[in-house]
Amino acid sequence: MKKKKPDHIPLESLFKDDSFLRHAEFLFHYEERDATDPRLKLAILGELARNAGENVRKKDSRREQASSGGKRTGEARKQAAEKSHQNIANDARQLLQSGKAPHELAGILSPKHSLTKTQIRNILHETGVKPKKRK
């Protein structure tokens, strides 16, 4: 299931370290300090807007990089797993040819490949070496 991107980013996450708290506190106490200078308030609001815009772009960029990196890692793992599954299937076929019973395969291959018996059985079913039991 694909996760939906959030529609908003919390304002606190837009500012590095405690800069958000400093700006918010300053704006909160602005009227107490100097209500006569509207240029000061505009300058602070402009700085807040610049910081917010820049940090949103950085967060979006990081999110996209992490997503693409995760997809590449997933593909690499999938390819490695396919090779491993083929090795397990080949080992199982050799054991069958040497006279081992199908129900013994998981117990023999499990320690060799450092997987559980259930994982080995599932791989053997997926690769078609051992048919699934019918209920």
mmCIF file of C-alpha atoms in Angstrom, residues 79-132:
data_model
loop_
_atom_site.group_PDB
_atom_site.id
_atom_site.type_symbol
_atom_site.label_atom_id
_atom_site.label_comp_id
_atom_site.label_asym_id
_atom_site.label_seq_id
_atom_site.Cartn_x
_atom_site.Cartn_y
_atom_site.Cartn_z
ATOM 1 C CA GLN A 79 17.761 -9.420 -6.813
ATOM 2 C CA ALA A 80 19.933 -10.805 -4.002
ATOM 3 C CA ALA A 81 16.962 -12.768 -2.653
ATOM 4 C CA GLU A 82 16.214 -14.224 -6.091
ATOM 5 C CA LYS A 83 19.807 -15.474 -6.376
ATOM 6 C CA SER A 84 19.627 -16.950 -2.893
ATOM 7 C CA HIS A 85 16.296 -18.627 -3.682
ATOM 8 C CA GLN A 86 17.766 -20.172 -6.818
ATOM 9 C CA ASN A 87 20.731 -21.509 -4.821
ATOM 10 C CA ILE A 88 18.353 -23.079 -2.297
ATOM 11 C CA ALA A 89 16.241 -24.580 -5.094
ATOM 12 C CA ASN A 90 19.350 -26.032 -6.777
ATOM 13 C CA ASP A 91 20.548 -27.536 -3.488
ATOM 14 C CA ALA A 92 17.100 -29.048 -2.938
ATOM 15 C CA ARG A 93 17.066 -30.588 -6.431
ATOM 16 C CA GLN A 94 20.478 -32.143 -5.799
ATOM 17 C CA LEU A 95 19.252 -33.597 -2.504
ATOM 18 C CA LEU A 96 16.173 -35.044 -4.230
ATOM 19 C CA GLN A 97 18.383 -36.609 -6.922
ATOM 20 C CA SER A 98 20.612 -38.119 -4.251
ATOM 21 C CA GLY A 99 17.601 -39.893 -2.764
ATOM 22 C CA LYS A 100 16.422 -37.613 0.048
ATOM 23 C CA ALA A 101 12.684 -37.474 0.683
ATOM 24 C CA PRO A 102 10.885 -34.157 -0.016
ATOM 25 C CA HIS A 103 9.815 -33.835 3.620
ATOM 26 C CA GLU A 104 13.496 -33.869 4.709
ATOM 27 C CA LEU A 105 14.594 -30.928 2.547
ATOM 28 C CA ALA A 106 13.719 -28.076 4.907
ATOM 29 C CA GLY A 107 15.480 -29.722 7.839
ATOM 30 C CA ILE A 108 18.655 -30.302 5.836
ATOM 31 C CA LEU A 109 18.790 -26.913 4.077
ATOM 32 C CA SER A 110 17.772 -24.774 7.052
ATOM 33 C CA PRO A 111 21.127 -24.754 8.903
ATOM 34 C CA LYS A 112 23.119 -24.527 5.668
ATOM 35 C CA HIS A 113 21.379 -21.320 4.535
ATOM 36 C CA SER A 114 20.738 -19.842 8.008
ATOM 37 C CA LEU A 115 16.981 -19.702 7.480
ATOM 38 C CA THR A 116 14.088 -21.266 9.347
ATOM 39 C CA LYS A 117 12.461 -24.431 8.079
ATOM 40 C CA THR A 118 9.304 -22.472 7.275
ATOM 41 C CA GLN A 119 11.273 -19.981 5.182
ATOM 42 C CA ILE A 120 12.979 -22.828 3.308
ATOM 43 C CA ARG A 121 9.621 -24.547 2.688
ATOM 44 C CA ASN A 122 8.107 -21.312 1.370
ATOM 45 C CA ILE A 123 11.053 -20.831 -0.997
ATOM 46 C CA LEU A 124 10.770 -24.419 -2.227
ATOM 47 C CA HIS A 125 7.047 -23.899 -2.872
ATOM 48 C CA GLU A 126 7.664 -20.599 -4.706
ATOM 49 C CA THR A 127 10.375 -22.079 -6.914
ATOM 50 C CA GLY A 128 8.295 -25.165 -7.686
ATOM 51 C CA VAL A 129 10.740 -27.682 -6.234
ATOM 52 C CA LYS A 130 8.222 -28.941 -3.716
ATOM 53 C CA PRO A 131 4.480 -28.778 -4.402
ATOM 54 C CA LYS A 132 2.211 -27.206 -1.815
#
